[in-house]
Amino acid sequence: MRRPILAGNWKMYKNITETCAFFEKFKPLVATSTHCDIVICPTFVNLQAAVEATRDTTIDIGGQNLFWEKEGAYTGEISGPMLKAVGCKWVLVAHSERRQYFGETNEDARKKIVAALDAGLTPIYCIGEKLDERQAERTHEVLETQFHGGTARLTMEQFSRIVIAYEPCWAIGTGKVATPEMAADAHRYIREQVRKSFSPEAASACRILYGGSVKPDNIRGLMAQPEIDGGLVGGASLDPVSFASIVNF
Ligand code: PEP
């Protein structure tokens, strides 16, 4: 049985006051929610406040990105050990906005995944097709390339510590959610790639999240699909009541 994960990606939203106010409201709403891992990924500057606000709760904090070197002359970058030291347990890798606006490649993602694992963080590796790629019926090809590019040369042990998020780009922040069947088809295809590259056991253990306009009113339908192991939630994770109702689907 794969334990569900509900993760919130706050992107470039919320200052420190807003971060603390969120947790004040959110904590009591999920105080008895033990059925899943709950993760919030705030901006770098609010990580410490988020870690402090969630101490003695089951809410975990994650970064939205990391650089693959541990330290050095890389102005503006943050390393895995730095995220770990501040109290993060998770980190997003290659979110589609990182790919789109910052040119991140599958090879960058691979190096970031290894760096996250080396730092003791759980990377959530994001993959997903663009609208024109889906329309051209290239979804499987894109998922295959991104999956194999990002996970190349990982050992079985390393792979067992990563999480995949299937996020069709056309569904992110658009209000257009993939139907549960569409998402499940993509998840099945990704799981098949895990089986091919790693093993049948790795495929059945791998947690694959769906992301793209997840809201309180569509999470149940998505989670009813056995292939879907949770959600990576952008917009709807910014409001404590809305994200709590997603967590408590
Ligand atoms: C995301 O940021 O990963 C995301 C899926 O955003 P949204 O839920 O707003 O579509």
GROMACS .gro file of C-alpha atoms and ligand atoms in nm:
model
  259
    1MET     CA    1   0.000   0.000   0.000
    2ARG     CA    2   0.150   0.332  -0.106
    3ARG     CA    3   0.110   0.613   0.147
    4PRO     CA    4  -0.050   0.919  -0.014
    5ILE     CA    5   0.133   1.251  -0.031
    6LEU     CA    6  -0.039   1.589  -0.052
    7ALA     CA    7   0.219   1.854  -0.131
    8GLY     CA    8   0.167   2.228  -0.170
    9ASN     CA    9   0.388   2.431  -0.402
   10TRP     CA   10   0.362   2.795  -0.304
   11LYS     CA   11   0.570   2.918  -0.599
   12MET     CA   12   0.664   3.288  -0.551
   13TYR     CA   13   0.376   3.367  -0.315
   14LYS     CA   14   0.354   3.470   0.053
   15ASN     CA   15   0.586   3.679   0.268
   16ILE     CA   16   0.687   3.579   0.620
   17THR     CA   17   0.376   3.724   0.788
   18GLU     CA   18   0.149   3.545   0.542
   19THR     CA   19   0.346   3.223   0.588
   20CYS     CA   20   0.297   3.228   0.966
   21ALA     CA   21  -0.072   3.322   0.931
   22PHE     CA   22  -0.126   3.026   0.696
   23PHE     CA   23   0.012   2.776   0.947
   24GLU     CA   24  -0.189   2.924   1.237
   25LYS     CA   25  -0.507   2.839   1.046
   26PHE     CA   26  -0.387   2.523   0.873
   27LYS     CA   27  -0.241   2.331   1.168
   28PRO     CA   28  -0.565   2.263   1.358
   29LEU     CA   29  -0.739   2.161   1.034
   30VAL     CA   30  -0.492   1.876   0.973
   31ALA     CA   31  -0.402   1.794   1.333
   32THR     CA   32  -0.558   1.447   1.307
   33SER     CA   33  -0.479   1.381   0.940
   34THR     CA   34  -0.247   1.084   0.971
   35HIS     CA   35  -0.347   0.909   0.646
   36CYS     CA   36  -0.093   1.090   0.427
   37ASP     CA   37   0.235   1.281   0.415
   38ILE     CA   38   0.167   1.655   0.418
   39VAL     CA   39   0.432   1.875   0.259
   40ILE     CA   40   0.447   2.250   0.204
   41CYS     CA   41   0.711   2.408  -0.020
   42PRO     CA   42   0.739   2.783   0.056
   43THR     CA   43   0.993   3.022  -0.097
   44PHE     CA   44   1.351   2.991   0.027
   45VAL     CA   45   1.331   3.300   0.250
   46ASN     CA   46   1.033   3.159   0.440
   47LEU     CA   47   1.165   2.807   0.496
   48GLN     CA   48   1.293   2.873   0.845
   49ALA     CA   49   0.968   3.034   0.958
   50ALA     CA   50   0.773   2.743   0.808
   51VAL     CA   51   0.993   2.485   0.981
   52GLU     CA   52   0.949   2.665   1.313
   53ALA     CA   53   0.574   2.700   1.266
   54THR     CA   54   0.536   2.328   1.198
   55ARG     CA   55   0.764   2.191   1.469
   56ASP     CA   56   0.579   1.918   1.665
   57THR     CA   57   0.331   1.863   1.383
   58THR     CA   58   0.325   1.604   1.103
   59ILE     CA   59   0.357   1.876   0.839
   60ASP     CA   60   0.685   1.857   0.648
   61ILE     CA   61   0.858   2.143   0.471
   62GLY     CA   62   1.031   2.125   0.134
   63GLY     CA   63   1.228   2.350  -0.098
   64GLN     CA   64   1.106   2.437  -0.447
   65ASN     CA   65   1.447   2.392  -0.608
   66LEU     CA   66   1.814   2.326  -0.528
   67PHE     CA   67   2.150   2.347  -0.700
   68TRP     CA   68   2.357   2.032  -0.748
   69GLU     CA   69   2.682   2.157  -0.591
   70LYS     CA   70   2.715   2.155  -0.211
   71GLU     CA   71   2.867   2.506  -0.194
   72GLY     CA   72   3.075   2.742  -0.403
   73ALA     CA   73   3.070   3.052  -0.620
   74TYR     CA   74   2.716   3.007  -0.752
   75THR     CA   75   2.545   3.338  -0.679
   76GLY     CA   76   2.179   3.305  -0.601
   77GLU     CA   77   2.177   2.927  -0.562
   78ILE     CA   78   2.089   2.707  -0.262
   79SER     CA   79   2.229   2.360  -0.200
   80GLY     CA   80   2.079   2.036  -0.072
   81PRO     CA   81   2.277   2.041   0.255
   82MET     CA   82   2.155   2.400   0.314
   83LEU     CA   83   1.792   2.291   0.272
   84LYS     CA   84   1.853   1.996   0.502
   85ALA     CA   85   2.018   2.218   0.765
   86VAL     CA   86   1.721   2.453   0.778
   87GLY     CA   87   1.489   2.156   0.841
   88CYS     CA   88   1.358   2.060   0.496
   89LYS     CA   89   1.280   1.697   0.423
   90TRP     CA   90   1.165   1.732   0.062
   91VAL     CA   91   1.253   1.927  -0.249
   92LEU     CA   92   1.084   1.979  -0.586
   93VAL     CA   93   1.303   1.910  -0.888
   94ALA     CA   94   1.245   2.035  -1.244
   95HIS     CA   95   0.901   2.183  -1.190
   96SER     CA   96   0.767   2.281  -1.533
   97GLU     CA   97   0.810   2.649  -1.447
   98ARG     CA   98   1.180   2.579  -1.385
   99ARG     CA   99   1.198   2.407  -1.722
  100GLN     CA  100   1.002   2.682  -1.899
  101TYR     CA  101   1.153   3.000  -1.749
  102PHE     CA  102   1.497   2.886  -1.636
  103GLY     CA  103   1.582   2.636  -1.907
  104GLU     CA  104   1.623   2.336  -1.679
  105THR     CA  105   1.698   2.017  -1.867
  106ASN     CA  106   1.656   1.650  -1.786
  107GLU     CA  107   2.030   1.629  -1.720
  108ASP     CA  108   2.006   1.922  -1.474
  109ALA     CA  109   1.720   1.735  -1.308
  110ARG     CA  110   1.931   1.420  -1.280
  111LYS     CA  111   2.212   1.608  -1.107
  112LYS     CA  112   1.964   1.777  -0.873
  113ILE     CA  113   1.800   1.447  -0.785
  114VAL     CA  114   2.138   1.297  -0.694
  115ALA     CA  115   2.229   1.607  -0.491
  116ALA     CA  116   1.898   1.593  -0.306
  117LEU     CA  117   1.942   1.224  -0.224
  118ASP     CA  118   2.301   1.284  -0.110
  119ALA     CA  119   2.171   1.553   0.125
  120GLY     CA  120   1.907   1.318   0.270
  121LEU     CA  121   1.615   1.498   0.105
  122THR     CA  122   1.330   1.333  -0.084
  123PRO     CA  123   1.319   1.478  -0.436
  124ILE     CA  124   0.982   1.512  -0.608
  125TYR     CA  125   1.077   1.488  -0.974
  126CYS     CA  126   0.824   1.672  -1.195
  127ILE     CA  127   0.754   1.557  -1.550
  128GLY     CA  128   0.472   1.633  -1.792
  129GLU     CA  129   0.386   1.720  -2.148
  130LYS     CA  130   0.295   2.058  -2.299
  131LEU     CA  131  -0.036   2.116  -2.473
  132ASP     CA  132   0.105   2.091  -2.826
  133GLU     CA  133   0.281   1.768  -2.732
  134ARG     CA  134  -0.043   1.615  -2.608
  135GLN     CA  135  -0.226   1.735  -2.917
  136ALA     CA  136   0.041   1.576  -3.135
  137GLU     CA  137  -0.007   1.252  -2.935
  138ARG     CA  138   0.348   1.273  -2.805
  139THR     CA  139   0.261   1.250  -2.433
  140HIS     CA  140   0.413   0.905  -2.380
  141GLU     CA  141   0.728   0.994  -2.571
  142VAL     CA  142   0.778   1.311  -2.363
  143LEU     CA  143   0.719   1.129  -2.035
  144GLU     CA  144   0.959   0.855  -2.136
  145THR     CA  145   1.236   1.102  -2.227
  146GLN     CA  146   1.191   1.308  -1.912
  147PHE     CA  147   1.165   1.005  -1.685
  148HIS     CA  148   1.471   0.826  -1.822
  149GLY     CA  149   1.674   1.149  -1.853
  150GLY     CA  150   1.614   1.248  -1.492
  151THR     CA  151   1.663   0.904  -1.339
  152ALA     CA  152   1.950   0.774  -1.555
  153ARG     CA  153   2.218   0.583  -1.365
  154LEU     CA  154   2.038   0.600  -1.031
  155THR     CA  155   2.085   0.284  -0.829
  156MET     CA  156   1.782   0.088  -0.717
  157GLU     CA  157   1.840   0.218  -0.365
  158GLN     CA  158   1.854   0.580  -0.486
  159PHE     CA  159   1.541   0.535  -0.693
  160SER     CA  160   1.352   0.393  -0.395
  161ARG     CA  161   1.391   0.735  -0.226
  162ILE     CA  162   1.240   0.952  -0.498
  163VAL     CA  163   0.883   1.055  -0.576
  164ILE     CA  164   0.753   1.138  -0.924
  165ALA     CA  165   0.496   1.409  -0.998
  166TYR     CA  166   0.307   1.389  -1.327
  167GLU     CA  167   0.213   1.747  -1.410
  168PRO     CA  168   0.073   1.811  -1.758
  169CYS     CA  169   0.189   2.169  -1.831
  170TRP     CA  170  -0.148   2.260  -1.987
  171ALA     CA  171  -0.319   2.188  -1.653
  172ILE     CA  172  -0.088   2.392  -1.429
  173GLY     CA  173  -0.248   2.712  -1.308
  174THR     CA  174  -0.505   2.703  -1.587
  175GLY     CA  175  -0.806   2.553  -1.408
  176LYS     CA  176  -0.803   2.275  -1.670
  177VAL     CA  177  -0.759   1.955  -1.475
  178ALA     CA  178  -0.673   1.628  -1.647
  179THR     CA  179  -0.959   1.382  -1.611
  180PRO     CA  180  -0.884   1.110  -1.354
  181GLU     CA  181  -0.864   0.862  -1.644
  182MET     CA  182  -0.614   1.076  -1.840
  183ALA     CA  183  -0.398   1.115  -1.531
  184ALA     CA  184  -0.420   0.745  -1.450
  185ASP     CA  185  -0.314   0.656  -1.805
  186ALA     CA  186  -0.004   0.875  -1.775
  187HIS     CA  187   0.073   0.733  -1.431
  188ARG     CA  188   0.045   0.377  -1.565
  189TYR     CA  189   0.284   0.467  -1.844
  190ILE     CA  190   0.535   0.619  -1.600
  191ARG     CA  191   0.508   0.313  -1.375
  192GLU     CA  192   0.585   0.097  -1.677
  193GLN     CA  193   0.904   0.300  -1.732
  194VAL     CA  194   0.999   0.239  -1.367
  195ARG     CA  195   0.950  -0.134  -1.421
  196LYS     CA  196   1.167  -0.126  -1.733
  197SER     CA  197   1.450   0.078  -1.579
  198PHE     CA  198   1.443  -0.060  -1.227
  199SER     CA  199   1.219  -0.354  -1.129
  200PRO     CA  200   0.857  -0.463  -1.085
  201GLU     CA  201   0.897  -0.409  -0.709
  202ALA     CA  202   1.025  -0.055  -0.764
  203ALA     CA  203   0.730   0.010  -0.996
  204SER     CA  204   0.471  -0.102  -0.746
  205ALA     CA  205   0.639   0.090  -0.461
  206CYS     CA  206   0.694   0.418  -0.650
  207ARG     CA  207   0.468   0.703  -0.544
  208ILE     CA  208   0.342   0.910  -0.838
  209LEU     CA  209   0.157   1.234  -0.767
  210TYR     CA  210  -0.074   1.419  -1.002
  211GLY     CA  211  -0.041   1.797  -1.033
  212GLY     CA  212  -0.241   2.046  -1.239
  213SER     CA  213  -0.536   2.248  -1.106
  214VAL     CA  214  -0.607   2.013  -0.815
  215LYS     CA  215  -0.889   2.165  -0.609
  216PRO     CA  216  -1.108   2.054  -0.318
  217ASP     CA  217  -1.382   1.957  -0.564
  218ASN     CA  218  -1.172   1.732  -0.789
  219ILE     CA  219  -0.928   1.565  -0.548
  220ARG     CA  220  -1.165   1.280  -0.459
  221GLY     CA  221  -1.212   1.174  -0.819
  222LEU     CA  222  -0.837   1.181  -0.876
  223MET     CA  223  -0.758   0.989  -0.557
  224ALA     CA  224  -1.019   0.726  -0.646
  225GLN     CA  225  -0.777   0.612  -0.918
  226PRO     CA  226  -0.550   0.345  -0.769
  227GLU     CA  227  -0.265   0.473  -0.990
  228ILE     CA  228  -0.269   0.819  -0.829
  229ASP     CA  229  -0.078   0.839  -0.503
  230GLY     CA  230  -0.141   1.201  -0.415
  231GLY     CA  231  -0.130   1.554  -0.545
  232LEU     CA  232   0.114   1.836  -0.604
  233VAL     CA  233  -0.099   2.144  -0.556
  234GLY     CA  234  -0.017   2.501  -0.656
  235GLY     CA  235  -0.290   2.766  -0.633
  236ALA     CA  236  -0.523   2.573  -0.403
  237SER     CA  237  -0.246   2.517  -0.147
  238LEU     CA  238  -0.220   2.887  -0.072
  239ASP     CA  239  -0.543   2.895   0.124
  240PRO     CA  240  -0.539   2.695   0.450
  241VAL     CA  241  -0.903   2.588   0.433
  242SER     CA  242  -0.878   2.483   0.070
  243PHE     CA  243  -0.553   2.289   0.116
  244ALA     CA  244  -0.683   2.124   0.434
  245SER     CA  245  -0.989   2.001   0.249
  246ILE     CA  246  -0.760   1.858  -0.022
  247VAL     CA  247  -0.548   1.686   0.246
  248ASN     CA  248  -0.863   1.549   0.410
  249PHE     CA  249  -1.017   1.433   0.080
  250PEP     C1  250   0.201   2.332  -0.944
  250PEP     O1  251   0.245   2.441  -0.914
  250PEP     O2  252   0.275   2.232  -0.942
  250PEP     C2  253   0.061   2.321  -0.983
  250PEP     C3  254   0.015   2.204  -1.016
  250PEP     O3  255  -0.014   2.437  -0.982
  250PEP     P1  256  -0.175   2.447  -0.987
  250PEP     O4  257  -0.228   2.350  -0.882
  250PEP     O5  258  -0.204   2.588  -0.953
  250PEP     O6  259  -0.219   2.408  -1.122
   0.00000   0.00000   0.00000
